[in-house]
């Protein structure tokens, strides 16, 4: 069975990628995931807030030292320069890259243009095969307009693309007025891949304690429907690679995403739920299905059920929606 796949211009042994999660926070974790058979690993993100906090701490230390000793800035050479980054993250990054035979992708998670570029470059210098930009931004301010939100994504991408030579993927939200146009603009702006989609941790409300509870549950298969819809619509329409993320519970979702047109399929919740070894179960399920259906290469499966090029995408979605409603209504409430 030929599972080899291209993603972001990289050769992967198969299309299953461990997405950013606590499983890829340590070198041992990354090794464990690679041993379990994944085609690539996305490291746990370096968060914009971490970067900012460390920068502030370094600046405070440098200022305090300066009052005591004129030469003390030299104790904190990075604090005065651009590269004051969380060294621990970069050291995991560097050691992980040498420890496994699969590409290790660095990940930065934030929402403002800030200092992504410097960190992306440091990650590249530490051996990152590619960079994933997780633009986790929910525009709650009612004064921010849609075009500004889109521009923020393009600005972040442009800064990082200017700073690195390795491929750059953007992990984005599904909540744009025109998601397909946003995907096309990111593609034209040089994104090597789009990761669809960020899974926002929507908070819950506990009526008994009158408290807002953080939404940190693992995903379920039904959540794959939204990325699946957009991947069927984007496959073949943009040059950037497409990575599916959210809702892989078993090999069925992995297969569905490939049929929709994903170049790779990412998983976090399933591996957190069952352990990294579950990657082998997912891949075995894919091979078993391919054998049963007579496919010998994953490239032959990819995009078979994408919306055909030339179809009227909006009309097709609308048509599917109306006929689904009609079916539901006639089953439950008599004739439409
Ligand atoms: C506990 C946990 C931690 C995560 N940490 C990160 C992270 O650091 N950076 C990131 O981009 N995504 C992070 N994610 C999101 C996952 O990479 C993934 O996109 C999301 O969980 C949807 O995939 P899934 O349905 O396979 O879990 C995290 C998810 C979980 C459950």
mmCIF file with all atom_site columns, C-alpha atoms in Angstrom, residues 80-249:
data_model
loop_
_atom_site.group_PDB
_atom_site.id
_atom_site.type_symbol
_atom_site.label_atom_id
_atom_site.label_alt_id
_atom_site.label_comp_id
_atom_site.label_asym_id
_atom_site.label_entity_id
_atom_site.label_seq_id
_atom_site.pdbx_PDB_ins_code
_atom_site.Cartn_x
_atom_site.Cartn_y
_atom_site.Cartn_z
_atom_site.occupancy
_atom_site.B_iso_or_equiv
_atom_site.pdbx_formal_charge
_atom_site.auth_seq_id
_atom_site.auth_comp_id
_atom_site.auth_asym_id
_atom_site.auth_atom_id
_atom_site.pdbx_PDB_model_num
ATOM 1   C CA . UNK A 1 80  ? 18.397  43.699 24.624 1.00 0.00 ? 80  UNK A CA 1
ATOM 2   C CA . UNK A 1 81  ? 18.079  42.183 21.167 1.00 0.00 ? 81  UNK A CA 1
ATOM 3   C CA . UNK A 1 82  ? 15.285  40.715 19.156 1.00 0.00 ? 82  UNK A CA 1
ATOM 4   C CA . UNK A 1 83  ? 15.855  37.080 20.075 1.00 0.00 ? 83  UNK A CA 1
ATOM 5   C CA . UNK A 1 84  ? 14.791  36.963 23.724 1.00 0.00 ? 84  UNK A CA 1
ATOM 6   C CA . UNK A 1 85  ? 12.690  33.860 23.070 1.00 0.00 ? 85  UNK A CA 1
ATOM 7   C CA . UNK A 1 86  ? 11.687  31.010 25.307 1.00 0.00 ? 86  UNK A CA 1
ATOM 8   C CA . UNK A 1 87  ? 14.865  29.022 24.960 1.00 0.00 ? 87  UNK A CA 1
ATOM 9   C CA . UNK A 1 88  ? 13.360  25.918 26.460 1.00 0.00 ? 88  UNK A CA 1
ATOM 10  C CA . UNK A 1 89  ? 10.877  25.658 23.593 1.00 0.00 ? 89  UNK A CA 1
ATOM 11  C CA . UNK A 1 90  ? 13.587  26.110 21.023 1.00 0.00 ? 90  UNK A CA 1
ATOM 12  C CA . UNK A 1 91  ? 15.781  23.539 22.711 1.00 0.00 ? 91  UNK A CA 1
ATOM 13  C CA . UNK A 1 92  ? 12.960  20.937 22.571 1.00 0.00 ? 92  UNK A CA 1
ATOM 14  C CA . UNK A 1 93  ? 12.504  21.937 18.955 1.00 0.00 ? 93  UNK A CA 1
ATOM 15  C CA . UNK A 1 94  ? 16.163  21.479 18.161 1.00 0.00 ? 94  UNK A CA 1
ATOM 16  C CA . UNK A 1 95  ? 16.532  18.118 19.901 1.00 0.00 ? 95  UNK A CA 1
ATOM 17  C CA . UNK A 1 96  ? 13.243  16.782 18.500 1.00 0.00 ? 96  UNK A CA 1
ATOM 18  C CA . UNK A 1 97  ? 14.278  17.562 14.944 1.00 0.00 ? 97  UNK A CA 1
ATOM 19  C CA . UNK A 1 98  ? 17.345  15.346 15.277 1.00 0.00 ? 98  UNK A CA 1
ATOM 20  C CA . UNK A 1 99  ? 15.605  12.589 17.217 1.00 0.00 ? 99  UNK A CA 1
ATOM 21  C CA . UNK A 1 100 ? 13.020  11.329 14.743 1.00 0.00 ? 100 UNK A CA 1
ATOM 22  C CA . UNK A 1 101 ? 12.935  10.287 11.080 1.00 0.00 ? 101 UNK A CA 1
ATOM 23  C CA . UNK A 1 102 ? 9.837   12.367 10.256 1.00 0.00 ? 102 UNK A CA 1
ATOM 24  C CA . UNK A 1 103 ? 9.445   16.117 9.694  1.00 0.00 ? 103 UNK A CA 1
ATOM 25  C CA . UNK A 1 104 ? 8.894   18.120 12.881 1.00 0.00 ? 104 UNK A CA 1
ATOM 26  C CA . UNK A 1 105 ? 6.876   21.274 12.323 1.00 0.00 ? 105 UNK A CA 1
ATOM 27  C CA . UNK A 1 106 ? 7.214   24.234 14.677 1.00 0.00 ? 106 UNK A CA 1
ATOM 28  C CA . UNK A 1 107 ? 4.039   25.970 15.810 1.00 0.00 ? 107 UNK A CA 1
ATOM 29  C CA . UNK A 1 108 ? 3.372   29.531 16.934 1.00 0.00 ? 108 UNK A CA 1
ATOM 30  C CA . UNK A 1 109 ? 0.010   30.438 18.439 1.00 0.00 ? 109 UNK A CA 1
ATOM 31  C CA . UNK A 1 110 ? -1.129  34.039 18.645 1.00 0.00 ? 110 UNK A CA 1
ATOM 32  C CA . UNK A 1 111 ? -3.405  36.730 17.314 1.00 0.00 ? 111 UNK A CA 1
ATOM 33  C CA . UNK A 1 112 ? -1.371  39.918 16.756 1.00 0.00 ? 112 UNK A CA 1
ATOM 34  C CA . UNK A 1 113 ? 1.416   40.578 14.241 1.00 0.00 ? 113 UNK A CA 1
ATOM 35  C CA . UNK A 1 114 ? 3.839   40.968 17.215 1.00 0.00 ? 114 UNK A CA 1
ATOM 36  C CA . UNK A 1 115 ? 7.151   39.170 17.052 1.00 0.00 ? 115 UNK A CA 1
ATOM 37  C CA . UNK A 1 116 ? 6.195   36.007 15.187 1.00 0.00 ? 116 UNK A CA 1
ATOM 38  C CA . UNK A 1 117 ? 8.850   36.480 12.564 1.00 0.00 ? 117 UNK A CA 1
ATOM 39  C CA . UNK A 1 118 ? 11.804  36.314 14.964 1.00 0.00 ? 118 UNK A CA 1
ATOM 40  C CA . UNK A 1 119 ? 10.515  33.131 16.549 1.00 0.00 ? 119 UNK A CA 1
ATOM 41  C CA . UNK A 1 120 ? 9.679   31.537 13.242 1.00 0.00 ? 120 UNK A CA 1
ATOM 42  C CA . UNK A 1 121 ? 13.272  32.195 12.157 1.00 0.00 ? 121 UNK A CA 1
ATOM 43  C CA . UNK A 1 122 ? 14.640  30.771 15.411 1.00 0.00 ? 122 UNK A CA 1
ATOM 44  C CA . UNK A 1 123 ? 12.526  27.656 14.887 1.00 0.00 ? 123 UNK A CA 1
ATOM 45  C CA . UNK A 1 124 ? 13.865  27.309 11.379 1.00 0.00 ? 124 UNK A CA 1
ATOM 46  C CA . UNK A 1 125 ? 17.416  27.686 12.714 1.00 0.00 ? 125 UNK A CA 1
ATOM 47  C CA . UNK A 1 126 ? 16.671  24.928 15.236 1.00 0.00 ? 126 UNK A CA 1
ATOM 48  C CA . UNK A 1 127 ? 15.713  22.508 12.472 1.00 0.00 ? 127 UNK A CA 1
ATOM 49  C CA . UNK A 1 128 ? 11.967  23.019 11.931 1.00 0.00 ? 128 UNK A CA 1
ATOM 50  C CA . UNK A 1 129 ? 10.945  21.441 8.631  1.00 0.00 ? 129 UNK A CA 1
ATOM 51  C CA . UNK A 1 130 ? 8.098   23.986 8.407  1.00 0.00 ? 130 UNK A CA 1
ATOM 52  C CA . UNK A 1 131 ? 6.229   26.500 10.540 1.00 0.00 ? 131 UNK A CA 1
ATOM 53  C CA . UNK A 1 132 ? 2.549   26.367 11.440 1.00 0.00 ? 132 UNK A CA 1
ATOM 54  C CA . UNK A 1 133 ? 0.994   29.701 12.389 1.00 0.00 ? 133 UNK A CA 1
ATOM 55  C CA . UNK A 1 134 ? -2.007  29.168 14.580 1.00 0.00 ? 134 UNK A CA 1
ATOM 56  C CA . UNK A 1 135 ? -3.886  32.462 14.296 1.00 0.00 ? 135 UNK A CA 1
ATOM 57  C CA . UNK A 1 136 ? -6.265  31.981 17.201 1.00 0.00 ? 136 UNK A CA 1
ATOM 58  C CA . UNK A 1 137 ? -8.325  35.114 17.093 1.00 0.00 ? 137 UNK A CA 1
ATOM 59  C CA . UNK A 1 138 ? -11.995 35.595 17.907 1.00 0.00 ? 138 UNK A CA 1
ATOM 60  C CA . UNK A 1 139 ? -12.892 39.203 16.999 1.00 0.00 ? 139 UNK A CA 1
ATOM 61  C CA . UNK A 1 140 ? -15.148 39.985 19.952 1.00 0.00 ? 140 UNK A CA 1
ATOM 62  C CA . UNK A 1 141 ? -14.696 43.768 19.585 1.00 0.00 ? 141 UNK A CA 1
ATOM 63  C CA . UNK A 1 142 ? -17.786 45.010 17.688 1.00 0.00 ? 142 UNK A CA 1
ATOM 64  C CA . UNK A 1 143 ? -15.725 47.842 16.170 1.00 0.00 ? 143 UNK A CA 1
ATOM 65  C CA . UNK A 1 144 ? -13.450 45.493 14.236 1.00 0.00 ? 144 UNK A CA 1
ATOM 66  C CA . UNK A 1 145 ? -14.614 44.872 10.693 1.00 0.00 ? 145 UNK A CA 1
ATOM 67  C CA . UNK A 1 146 ? -14.223 41.711 8.660  1.00 0.00 ? 146 UNK A CA 1
ATOM 68  C CA . UNK A 1 147 ? -11.657 43.129 6.222  1.00 0.00 ? 147 UNK A CA 1
ATOM 69  C CA . UNK A 1 148 ? -9.419  44.122 9.198  1.00 0.00 ? 148 UNK A CA 1
ATOM 70  C CA . UNK A 1 149 ? -9.622  40.606 10.591 1.00 0.00 ? 149 UNK A CA 1
ATOM 71  C CA . UNK A 1 150 ? -8.602  39.212 7.223  1.00 0.00 ? 150 UNK A CA 1
ATOM 72  C CA . UNK A 1 151 ? -5.775  41.731 6.886  1.00 0.00 ? 151 UNK A CA 1
ATOM 73  C CA . UNK A 1 152 ? -4.424  40.720 10.291 1.00 0.00 ? 152 UNK A CA 1
ATOM 74  C CA . UNK A 1 153 ? -4.014  37.163 8.982  1.00 0.00 ? 153 UNK A CA 1
ATOM 75  C CA . UNK A 1 154 ? -2.295  38.382 5.819  1.00 0.00 ? 154 UNK A CA 1
ATOM 76  C CA . UNK A 1 155 ? 0.048   40.683 7.783  1.00 0.00 ? 155 UNK A CA 1
ATOM 77  C CA . UNK A 1 156 ? 1.130   37.900 10.123 1.00 0.00 ? 156 UNK A CA 1
ATOM 78  C CA . UNK A 1 157 ? 1.726   35.577 7.183  1.00 0.00 ? 157 UNK A CA 1
ATOM 79  C CA . UNK A 1 158 ? 3.707   38.220 5.268  1.00 0.00 ? 158 UNK A CA 1
ATOM 80  C CA . UNK A 1 159 ? 6.023   38.909 8.202  1.00 0.00 ? 159 UNK A CA 1
ATOM 81  C CA . UNK A 1 160 ? 6.766   35.254 8.742  1.00 0.00 ? 160 UNK A CA 1
ATOM 82  C CA . UNK A 1 161 ? 7.204   34.487 5.046  1.00 0.00 ? 161 UNK A CA 1
ATOM 83  C CA . UNK A 1 162 ? 9.742   37.319 4.853  1.00 0.00 ? 162 UNK A CA 1
ATOM 84  C CA . UNK A 1 163 ? 11.696  35.847 7.755  1.00 0.00 ? 163 UNK A CA 1
ATOM 85  C CA . UNK A 1 164 ? 11.964  32.169 6.819  1.00 0.00 ? 164 UNK A CA 1
ATOM 86  C CA . UNK A 1 165 ? 12.690  29.957 3.847  1.00 0.00 ? 165 UNK A CA 1
ATOM 87  C CA . UNK A 1 166 ? 10.954  26.830 5.158  1.00 0.00 ? 166 UNK A CA 1
ATOM 88  C CA . UNK A 1 167 ? 7.284   26.294 4.207  1.00 0.00 ? 167 UNK A CA 1
ATOM 89  C CA . UNK A 1 168 ? 4.634   28.102 6.248  1.00 0.00 ? 168 UNK A CA 1
ATOM 90  C CA . UNK A 1 169 ? 1.138   26.793 6.998  1.00 0.00 ? 169 UNK A CA 1
ATOM 91  C CA . UNK A 1 170 ? -1.691  28.873 8.464  1.00 0.00 ? 170 UNK A CA 1
ATOM 92  C CA . UNK A 1 171 ? -4.112  27.280 10.909 1.00 0.00 ? 171 UNK A CA 1
ATOM 93  C CA . UNK A 1 172 ? -7.204  29.421 10.691 1.00 0.00 ? 172 UNK A CA 1
ATOM 94  C CA . UNK A 1 173 ? -10.705 29.866 11.956 1.00 0.00 ? 173 UNK A CA 1
ATOM 95  C CA . UNK A 1 174 ? -13.784 28.729 10.051 1.00 0.00 ? 174 UNK A CA 1
ATOM 96  C CA . UNK A 1 175 ? -15.557 31.984 10.916 1.00 0.00 ? 175 UNK A CA 1
ATOM 97  C CA . UNK A 1 176 ? -15.006 34.257 7.921  1.00 0.00 ? 176 UNK A CA 1
ATOM 98  C CA . UNK A 1 177 ? -17.785 35.794 5.843  1.00 0.00 ? 177 UNK A CA 1
ATOM 99  C CA . UNK A 1 178 ? -16.143 34.265 2.792  1.00 0.00 ? 178 UNK A CA 1
ATOM 100 C CA . UNK A 1 179 ? -13.912 31.438 3.936  1.00 0.00 ? 179 UNK A CA 1
ATOM 101 C CA . UNK A 1 180 ? -13.045 30.349 0.387  1.00 0.00 ? 180 UNK A CA 1
ATOM 102 C CA . UNK A 1 181 ? -11.915 33.845 -0.592 1.00 0.00 ? 181 UNK A CA 1
ATOM 103 C CA . UNK A 1 182 ? -9.836  34.095 2.601  1.00 0.00 ? 182 UNK A CA 1
ATOM 104 C CA . UNK A 1 183 ? -8.235  30.767 1.711  1.00 0.00 ? 183 UNK A CA 1
ATOM 105 C CA . UNK A 1 184 ? -7.466  32.054 -1.785 1.00 0.00 ? 184 UNK A CA 1
ATOM 106 C CA . UNK A 1 185 ? -5.954  35.293 -0.462 1.00 0.00 ? 185 UNK A CA 1
ATOM 107 C CA . UNK A 1 186 ? -3.724  33.394 1.952  1.00 0.00 ? 186 UNK A CA 1
ATOM 108 C CA . UNK A 1 187 ? -2.738  31.116 -0.906 1.00 0.00 ? 187 UNK A CA 1
ATOM 109 C CA . UNK A 1 188 ? -1.866  34.095 -3.123 1.00 0.00 ? 188 UNK A CA 1
ATOM 110 C CA . UNK A 1 189 ? 0.051   35.682 -0.233 1.00 0.00 ? 189 UNK A CA 1
ATOM 111 C CA . UNK A 1 190 ? 2.338   32.649 -0.150 1.00 0.00 ? 190 UNK A CA 1
ATOM 112 C CA . UNK A 1 191 ? 0.836   30.264 2.416  1.00 0.00 ? 191 UNK A CA 1
ATOM 113 C CA . UNK A 1 192 ? 2.239   26.833 1.652  1.00 0.00 ? 192 UNK A CA 1
ATOM 114 C CA . UNK A 1 193 ? -0.600  25.142 3.489  1.00 0.00 ? 193 UNK A CA 1
ATOM 115 C CA . UNK A 1 194 ? -3.893  25.802 5.246  1.00 0.00 ? 194 UNK A CA 1
ATOM 116 C CA . UNK A 1 195 ? -4.865  23.876 8.356  1.00 0.00 ? 195 UNK A CA 1
ATOM 117 C CA . UNK A 1 196 ? -8.636  23.681 8.572  1.00 0.00 ? 196 UNK A CA 1
ATOM 118 C CA . UNK A 1 197 ? -9.654  24.586 11.218 1.00 0.00 ? 197 UNK A CA 1
ATOM 119 C CA . UNK A 1 198 ? -8.752  25.948 14.596 1.00 0.00 ? 198 UNK A CA 1
ATOM 120 C CA . UNK A 1 199 ? -11.046 24.421 17.195 1.00 0.00 ? 199 UNK A CA 1
ATOM 121 C CA . UNK A 1 200 ? -12.111 27.242 19.453 1.00 0.00 ? 200 UNK A CA 1
ATOM 122 C CA . UNK A 1 201 ? -12.427 26.215 23.067 1.00 0.00 ? 201 UNK A CA 1
ATOM 123 C CA . UNK A 1 202 ? -15.895 27.620 23.571 1.00 0.00 ? 202 UNK A CA 1
ATOM 124 C CA . UNK A 1 203 ? -16.578 28.238 27.254 1.00 0.00 ? 203 UNK A CA 1
ATOM 125 C CA . UNK A 1 204 ? -19.583 26.707 28.977 1.00 0.00 ? 204 UNK A CA 1
ATOM 126 C CA . UNK A 1 205 ? -21.798 28.147 31.706 1.00 0.00 ? 205 UNK A CA 1
ATOM 127 C CA . UNK A 1 206 ? -22.609 26.312 34.934 1.00 0.00 ? 206 UNK A CA 1
ATOM 128 C CA . UNK A 1 207 ? -26.023 27.551 36.146 1.00 0.00 ? 207 UNK A CA 1
ATOM 129 C CA . UNK A 1 208 ? -25.513 26.009 39.607 1.00 0.00 ? 208 UNK A CA 1
ATOM 130 C CA . UNK A 1 209 ? -22.220 27.671 40.454 1.00 0.00 ? 209 UNK A CA 1
ATOM 131 C CA . UNK A 1 210 ? -22.945 30.709 38.246 1.00 0.00 ? 210 UNK A CA 1
ATOM 132 C CA . UNK A 1 211 ? -19.482 30.278 36.785 1.00 0.00 ? 211 UNK A CA 1
ATOM 133 C CA . UNK A 1 212 ? -18.058 30.279 33.309 1.00 0.00 ? 212 UNK A CA 1
ATOM 134 C CA . UNK A 1 213 ? -16.238 26.999 32.758 1.00 0.00 ? 213 UNK A CA 1
ATOM 135 C CA . UNK A 1 214 ? -13.388 26.729 30.264 1.00 0.00 ? 214 UNK A CA 1
ATOM 136 C CA . UNK A 1 215 ? -14.263 24.543 27.285 1.00 0.00 ? 215 UNK A CA 1
ATOM 137 C CA . UNK A 1 216 ? -11.468 22.015 27.186 1.00 0.00 ? 216 UNK A CA 1
ATOM 138 C CA . UNK A 1 217 ? -13.183 18.839 25.985 1.00 0.00 ? 217 UNK A CA 1
ATOM 139 C CA . UNK A 1 218 ? -11.728 16.496 23.388 1.00 0.00 ? 218 UNK A CA 1
ATOM 140 C CA . UNK A 1 219 ? -13.439 16.444 20.004 1.00 0.00 ? 219 UNK A CA 1
ATOM 141 C CA . UNK A 1 220 ? -15.967 13.983 18.592 1.00 0.00 ? 220 UNK A CA 1
ATOM 142 C CA . UNK A 1 221 ? -16.421 12.714 15.024 1.00 0.00 ? 221 UNK A CA 1
ATOM 143 C CA . UNK A 1 222 ? -19.457 14.924 14.314 1.00 0.00 ? 222 UNK A CA 1
ATOM 144 C CA . UNK A 1 223 ? -17.155 17.958 14.526 1.00 0.00 ? 223 UNK A CA 1
ATOM 145 C CA . UNK A 1 224 ? -15.344 16.798 11.404 1.00 0.00 ? 224 UNK A CA 1
ATOM 146 C CA . UNK A 1 225 ? -18.299 17.907 9.265  1.00 0.00 ? 225 UNK A CA 1
ATOM 147 C CA . UNK A 1 226 ? -17.342 21.591 9.106  1.00 0.00 ? 226 UNK A CA 1
ATOM 148 C CA . UNK A 1 227 ? -13.725 21.114 7.959  1.00 0.00 ? 227 UNK A CA 1
ATOM 149 C CA . UNK A 1 228 ? -14.908 18.312 5.692  1.00 0.00 ? 228 UNK A CA 1
ATOM 150 C CA . UNK A 1 229 ? -17.330 20.693 3.970  1.00 0.00 ? 229 UNK A CA 1
ATOM 151 C CA . UNK A 1 230 ? -14.633 23.283 3.330  1.00 0.00 ? 230 UNK A CA 1
ATOM 152 C CA . UNK A 1 231 ? -12.058 20.776 2.174  1.00 0.00 ? 231 UNK A CA 1
ATOM 153 C CA . UNK A 1 232 ? -14.466 19.385 -0.437 1.00 0.00 ? 232 UNK A CA 1
ATOM 154 C CA . UNK A 1 233 ? -14.942 22.979 -1.629 1.00 0.00 ? 233 UNK A CA 1
ATOM 155 C CA . UNK A 1 234 ? -11.277 24.021 -1.635 1.00 0.00 ? 234 UNK A CA 1
ATOM 156 C CA . UNK A 1 235 ? -9.627  20.889 -3.031 1.00 0.00 ? 235 UNK A CA 1
ATOM 157 C CA . UNK A 1 236 ? -8.179  21.644 -6.467 1.00 0.00 ? 236 UNK A CA 1
ATOM 158 C CA . UNK A 1 237 ? -9.039  25.348 -6.219 1.00 0.00 ? 237 UNK A CA 1
ATOM 159 C CA . UNK A 1 238 ? -5.962  26.627 -4.413 1.00 0.00 ? 238 UNK A CA 1
ATOM 160 C CA . UNK A 1 239 ? -2.277  25.779 -4.675 1.00 0.00 ? 239 UNK A CA 1
ATOM 161 C CA . UNK A 1 240 ? -1.618  25.516 -0.924 1.00 0.00 ? 240 UNK A CA 1
ATOM 162 C CA . UNK A 1 241 ? -1.688  22.093 0.719  1.00 0.00 ? 241 UNK A CA 1
ATOM 163 C CA . UNK A 1 242 ? -4.774  21.320 2.758  1.00 0.00 ? 242 UNK A CA 1
ATOM 164 C CA . UNK A 1 243 ? -4.529  19.794 6.223  1.00 0.00 ? 243 UNK A CA 1
ATOM 165 C CA . UNK A 1 244 ? -7.684  18.627 7.966  1.00 0.00 ? 244 UNK A CA 1
ATOM 166 C CA . UNK A 1 245 ? -7.911  18.957 11.716 1.00 0.00 ? 245 UNK A CA 1
ATOM 167 C CA . UNK A 1 246 ? -10.779 18.192 14.111 1.00 0.00 ? 246 UNK A CA 1
ATOM 168 C CA . UNK A 1 247 ? -12.905 15.212 14.851 1.00 0.00 ? 247 UNK A CA 1
ATOM 169 C CA . UNK A 1 248 ? -10.765 12.232 13.861 1.00 0.00 ? 248 UNK A CA 1
ATOM 170 C CA . UNK A 1 249 ? -12.076 9.542  16.209 1.00 0.00 ? 249 UNK A CA 1
#
